[in-house]
mmCIF file of C-alpha atoms in Angstrom:
data_model
loop_
_atom_site.group_PDB
_atom_site.id
_atom_site.type_symbol
_atom_site.label_atom_id
_atom_site.label_comp_id
_atom_site.label_asym_id
_atom_site.label_seq_id
_atom_site.Cartn_x
_atom_site.Cartn_y
_atom_site.Cartn_z
ATOM 1 C CA MET A 1 165.667 95.663 209.632
ATOM 2 C CA SER A 2 167.361 97.344 206.682
ATOM 3 C CA GLU A 3 170.718 99.079 207.054
ATOM 4 C CA ALA A 4 169.876 101.562 204.276
ATOM 5 C CA PRO A 5 168.108 104.869 204.979
ATOM 6 C CA GLY A 6 164.518 105.227 203.697
ATOM 7 C CA ASP A 7 165.081 106.788 200.239
ATOM 8 C CA ILE A 8 167.991 104.501 199.454
ATOM 9 C CA GLN A 9 166.022 101.427 200.566
ATOM 10 C CA THR A 10 163.138 102.530 198.335
ATOM 11 C CA LEU A 11 165.570 102.694 195.402
ATOM 12 C CA ILE A 12 166.940 99.238 196.257
ATOM 13 C CA ASP A 13 163.404 97.833 196.448
ATOM 14 C CA LEU A 14 162.514 99.347 193.057
ATOM 15 C CA MET A 15 165.709 98.031 191.450
ATOM 16 C CA ALA A 16 165.036 94.559 192.898
ATOM 17 C CA ARG A 17 161.835 94.412 190.815
ATOM 18 C CA LEU A 18 163.864 94.402 187.591
ATOM 19 C CA PRO A 19 164.421 91.051 185.847
ATOM 20 C CA GLY A 20 167.726 89.484 186.826
ATOM 21 C CA LEU A 21 168.134 91.629 189.940
ATOM 22 C CA GLY A 22 167.227 90.322 193.348
ATOM 23 C CA PRO A 23 167.590 92.250 196.611
ATOM 24 C CA ARG A 24 171.343 91.583 196.926
ATOM 25 C CA SER A 25 172.146 92.488 193.314
ATOM 26 C CA ALA A 26 169.981 95.600 193.591
ATOM 27 C CA ARG A 27 171.802 96.649 196.770
ATOM 28 C CA ARG A 28 175.194 96.225 195.057
ATOM 29 C CA ALA A 29 173.998 98.214 192.028
ATOM 30 C CA VAL A 30 172.681 101.063 194.182
ATOM 31 C CA LEU A 31 175.887 101.193 196.259
ATOM 32 C CA THR A 32 177.943 101.346 193.047
ATOM 33 C CA MET A 33 175.762 104.164 191.718
ATOM 34 C CA LEU A 34 176.098 106.056 195.001
ATOM 35 C CA LYS A 35 179.892 105.808 194.825
ATOM 36 C CA LYS A 36 179.794 107.194 191.277
ATOM 37 C CA ARG A 37 176.956 109.695 191.545
ATOM 38 C CA GLY A 38 178.342 112.164 189.018
ATOM 39 C CA GLN A 39 179.494 109.622 186.434
ATOM 40 C CA VAL A 40 176.698 107.047 186.723
ATOM 41 C CA MET A 41 173.754 107.908 188.953
ATOM 42 C CA ALA A 42 172.962 111.453 187.794
ATOM 43 C CA PRO A 43 173.207 110.658 184.040
ATOM 44 C CA LEU A 44 171.192 107.452 184.583
ATOM 45 C CA ALA A 45 168.437 109.308 186.423
ATOM 46 C CA GLN A 46 168.352 111.994 183.721
ATOM 47 C CA SER A 47 168.224 109.403 180.932
ATOM 48 C CA MET A 48 165.472 107.426 182.685
ATOM 49 C CA ALA A 49 163.386 110.581 183.121
ATOM 50 C CA GLN A 50 163.848 111.447 179.442
ATOM 51 C CA VAL A 51 162.923 107.949 178.232
ATOM 52 C CA ALA A 52 159.876 107.904 180.530
ATOM 53 C CA LEU A 53 158.635 111.018 178.717
ATOM 54 C CA SER A 54 159.660 110.203 175.134
ATOM 55 C CA ALA A 55 159.247 106.410 174.702
ATOM 56 C CA ARG A 56 156.198 105.351 172.687
ATOM 57 C CA ASP A 57 154.836 102.098 171.341
ATOM 58 C CA CYS A 58 154.740 102.070 167.552
ATOM 59 C CA VAL A 59 151.074 102.236 166.548
ATOM 60 C CA ARG A 60 151.709 99.900 163.602
ATOM 61 C CA CYS A 61 154.030 97.162 164.836
ATOM 62 C CA GLY A 62 154.338 97.531 168.627
ATOM 63 C CA ASN A 63 158.079 98.262 168.673
ATOM 64 C CA ILE A 64 159.342 100.912 171.092
ATOM 65 C CA GLY A 65 160.601 104.186 169.699
ATOM 66 C CA ASP A 66 160.366 107.918 170.189
ATOM 67 C CA SER A 67 157.517 108.655 167.786
ATOM 68 C CA ASP A 68 154.162 107.155 166.807
ATOM 69 C CA LEU A 69 155.845 105.107 164.035
ATOM 70 C CA CYS A 70 159.155 103.409 164.810
ATOM 71 C CA HIS A 71 162.183 103.828 162.554
ATOM 72 C CA ILE A 72 161.574 100.410 160.963
ATOM 73 C CA CYS A 73 157.975 101.187 159.980
ATOM 74 C CA ARG A 74 159.043 104.594 158.627
ATOM 75 C CA ASP A 75 161.703 103.004 156.372
ATOM 76 C CA ASP A 76 160.107 102.552 152.914
ATOM 77 C CA ARG A 77 162.902 100.153 151.894
ATOM 78 C CA ARG A 78 161.558 97.671 154.441
ATOM 79 C CA ALA A 79 158.059 97.618 152.940
ATOM 80 C CA ASN A 80 158.857 94.442 150.991
ATOM 81 C CA GLY A 81 155.710 92.497 151.887
ATOM 82 C CA GLU A 82 157.323 90.458 154.679
ATOM 83 C CA ILE A 83 156.219 90.716 158.308
ATOM 84 C CA CYS A 84 158.141 88.899 161.029
ATOM 85 C CA VAL A 85 155.941 88.152 164.059
ATOM 86 C CA VAL A 86 157.681 88.143 167.455
ATOM 87 C CA GLU A 87 156.471 87.824 171.050
ATOM 88 C CA ASP A 88 158.039 90.984 172.456
ATOM 89 C CA VAL A 89 160.333 93.895 171.695
ATOM 90 C CA ALA A 90 163.400 92.048 173.025
ATOM 91 C CA ASP A 91 162.858 89.423 170.297
ATOM 92 C CA LEU A 92 162.576 92.152 167.651
ATOM 93 C CA TRP A 93 165.832 93.710 168.815
ATOM 94 C CA ALA A 94 167.512 90.279 168.752
ATOM 95 C CA MET A 95 166.382 89.775 165.146
ATOM 96 C CA GLU A 96 167.704 93.224 164.232
ATOM 97 C CA ARG A 97 171.104 92.437 165.783
ATOM 98 C CA GLY A 98 171.450 89.558 163.333
ATOM 99 C CA ARG A 99 170.809 91.924 160.371
ATOM 100 C CA ALA A 100 169.399 89.033 158.353
ATOM 101 C CA PHE A 101 165.786 90.244 158.084
ATOM 102 C CA ARG A 102 165.015 93.370 156.065
ATOM 103 C CA GLY A 103 161.226 93.468 156.250
ATOM 104 C CA ARG A 104 158.900 94.776 158.940
ATOM 105 C CA TYR A 105 157.829 93.340 162.294
ATOM 106 C CA HIS A 106 154.746 92.760 164.379
ATOM 107 C CA VAL A 107 155.117 92.500 168.176
ATOM 108 C CA LEU A 108 152.345 90.410 169.746
ATOM 109 C CA GLY A 109 153.011 91.431 173.343
ATOM 110 C CA GLY A 110 153.120 87.835 174.587
ATOM 111 C CA THR A 111 151.657 84.461 173.692
ATOM 112 C CA LEU A 112 148.313 82.748 174.051
ATOM 113 C CA SER A 113 147.969 81.113 177.451
ATOM 114 C CA ALA A 114 144.840 79.416 178.749
ATOM 115 C CA LEU A 115 146.348 79.245 182.259
ATOM 116 C CA ASP A 116 146.895 83.008 182.371
ATOM 117 C CA ALA A 117 143.609 83.816 180.569
ATOM 118 C CA ILE A 118 145.462 85.418 177.648
ATOM 119 C CA GLY A 119 143.448 85.080 174.459
ATOM 120 C CA PRO A 120 143.886 86.590 170.976
ATOM 121 C CA ASP A 121 142.220 89.874 171.979
ATOM 122 C CA GLU A 122 144.706 90.414 174.831
ATOM 123 C CA LEU A 123 147.512 90.251 172.262
ATOM 124 C CA ARG A 124 148.037 92.166 169.035
ATOM 125 C CA ILE A 125 146.735 89.297 166.878
ATOM 126 C CA PRO A 126 143.679 91.182 165.508
ATOM 127 C CA ALA A 127 145.997 94.044 164.488
ATOM 128 C CA LEU A 128 148.222 91.529 162.645
ATOM 129 C CA ILE A 129 145.257 90.105 160.714
ATOM 130 C CA GLU A 130 144.256 93.654 159.782
ATOM 131 C CA ARG A 131 147.797 94.522 158.637
ATOM 132 C CA VAL A 132 147.908 91.489 156.363
ATOM 133 C CA GLY A 133 144.818 92.769 154.568
ATOM 134 C CA ASP A 134 145.802 96.441 154.503
ATOM 135 C CA GLU A 135 149.515 96.393 153.661
ATOM 136 C CA GLY A 136 149.789 93.968 150.748
ATOM 137 C CA VAL A 137 151.680 91.430 152.843
ATOM 138 C CA THR A 138 152.976 88.414 150.901
ATOM 139 C CA GLU A 139 154.610 86.462 153.743
ATOM 140 C CA VAL A 140 154.211 86.258 157.513
ATOM 141 C CA ILE A 141 157.231 84.764 159.271
ATOM 142 C CA LEU A 142 156.431 83.373 162.720
ATOM 143 C CA ALA A 143 159.503 83.896 164.916
ATOM 144 C CA LEU A 144 157.937 82.758 168.176
ATOM 145 C CA ASN A 145 159.753 80.947 170.958
ATOM 146 C CA ALA A 146 159.800 77.149 170.817
ATOM 147 C CA THR A 147 157.632 76.812 173.936
ATOM 148 C CA VAL A 148 154.199 75.235 174.229
ATOM 149 C CA ASP A 149 152.563 78.683 174.382
ATOM 150 C CA GLY A 150 154.728 79.978 171.519
ATOM 151 C CA GLN A 151 153.842 77.049 169.286
ATOM 152 C CA THR A 152 150.150 77.268 170.237
ATOM 153 C CA THR A 153 150.183 80.939 169.255
ATOM 154 C CA ALA A 154 151.963 80.169 165.974
ATOM 155 C CA HIS A 155 149.404 77.480 165.140
ATOM 156 C CA TYR A 156 146.509 79.841 165.919
ATOM 157 C CA ILE A 157 147.942 82.611 163.707
ATOM 158 C CA ALA A 158 148.670 80.168 160.874
ATOM 159 C CA GLU A 159 145.053 78.971 160.973
ATOM 160 C CA ARG A 160 143.711 82.532 160.928
ATOM 161 C CA LEU A 161 145.875 83.434 157.918
ATOM 162 C CA GLU A 162 145.416 80.197 155.981
ATOM 163 C CA GLY A 163 144.687 80.887 152.317
ATOM 164 C CA ARG A 164 145.311 84.631 152.673
ATOM 165 C CA VAL A 165 149.105 84.808 152.773
ATOM 166 C CA ARG A 166 152.163 82.551 152.888
ATOM 167 C CA VAL A 167 152.961 81.678 156.522
ATOM 168 C CA THR A 168 156.408 80.369 157.455
ATOM 169 C CA SER A 169 158.312 79.832 160.680
ATOM 170 C CA LEU A 170 161.942 79.967 161.692
ATOM 171 C CA ALA A 171 163.889 76.740 161.414
ATOM 172 C CA GLN A 172 164.600 75.041 164.711
ATOM 173 C CA GLY A 173 167.354 72.669 165.637
ATOM 174 C CA VAL A 174 171.130 72.520 166.006
ATOM 175 C CA PRO A 175 172.633 75.998 166.482
ATOM 176 C CA VAL A 176 175.694 77.053 164.493
ATOM 177 C CA GLY A 177 178.710 75.817 166.415
ATOM 178 C CA GLY A 178 176.561 73.499 168.538
ATOM 179 C CA GLU A 179 177.682 70.020 169.541
ATOM 180 C CA LEU A 180 175.117 67.215 169.498
ATOM 181 C CA ASP A 181 176.278 65.872 172.846
ATOM 182 C CA HIS A 182 175.308 69.156 174.561
ATOM 183 C CA LEU A 183 171.818 69.481 173.034
ATOM 184 C CA ASP A 184 168.550 68.430 174.636
ATOM 185 C CA ASP A 185 166.320 65.756 173.072
ATOM 186 C CA GLY A 186 163.738 68.282 171.847
ATOM 187 C CA THR A 187 166.347 70.300 169.932
ATOM 188 C CA ILE A 188 167.777 67.178 168.293
ATOM 189 C CA GLY A 189 164.258 66.047 167.308
ATOM 190 C CA ALA A 190 163.431 69.459 165.823
ATOM 191 C CA ALA A 191 166.713 69.434 163.884
ATOM 192 C CA LEU A 192 165.921 66.011 162.419
ATOM 193 C CA ARG A 193 162.435 67.099 161.345
ATOM 194 C CA ALA A 194 163.801 70.281 159.737
ATOM 195 C CA ARG A 195 166.605 68.545 157.851
ATOM 196 C CA ARG A 196 167.343 69.586 154.243
ATOM 197 C CA SER A 197 169.328 68.334 151.272
ATOM 198 C CA VAL A 198 173.048 69.017 151.168
#
């Protein structure tokens, strides 16, 4: 039996559904918010209600914004012919944090997975193929996770775009500041295969 009254337990149960929060973490978060209702809980609830109303998926790339086209797709300076393909919005935001890529993005919404019955039509792959033809794209950069499903998806996209546009992928291997002794065998193998002249 729960010690929390009904409404509070409902909030705890909803919070526990979030990634990284289990029942105990959710309970601690809710208790903290209750202690700081004016400073934390009320502004959080107001912000969540606002975002629930205003957040939209970009109709072009799949990013999340507050209008039909995200700020990246609206920026003419980023229409340089390069599209970086990522699995989800979190990956797009990670790429943007690095400030190394100045082109546009395409969010697939996941990866191909035979086990989960996710094929190309369940993802935004057809929209990517269409964009390549419509937007004068010169290069598609595949920035997909180095998982079996990620690499399967990358291979599928590369085959679909073969002969139409240059397709590249992110380098994989030893991270900056990484020590060989702490890396797994797969990372070391990928680093050896992606070696370059010094």
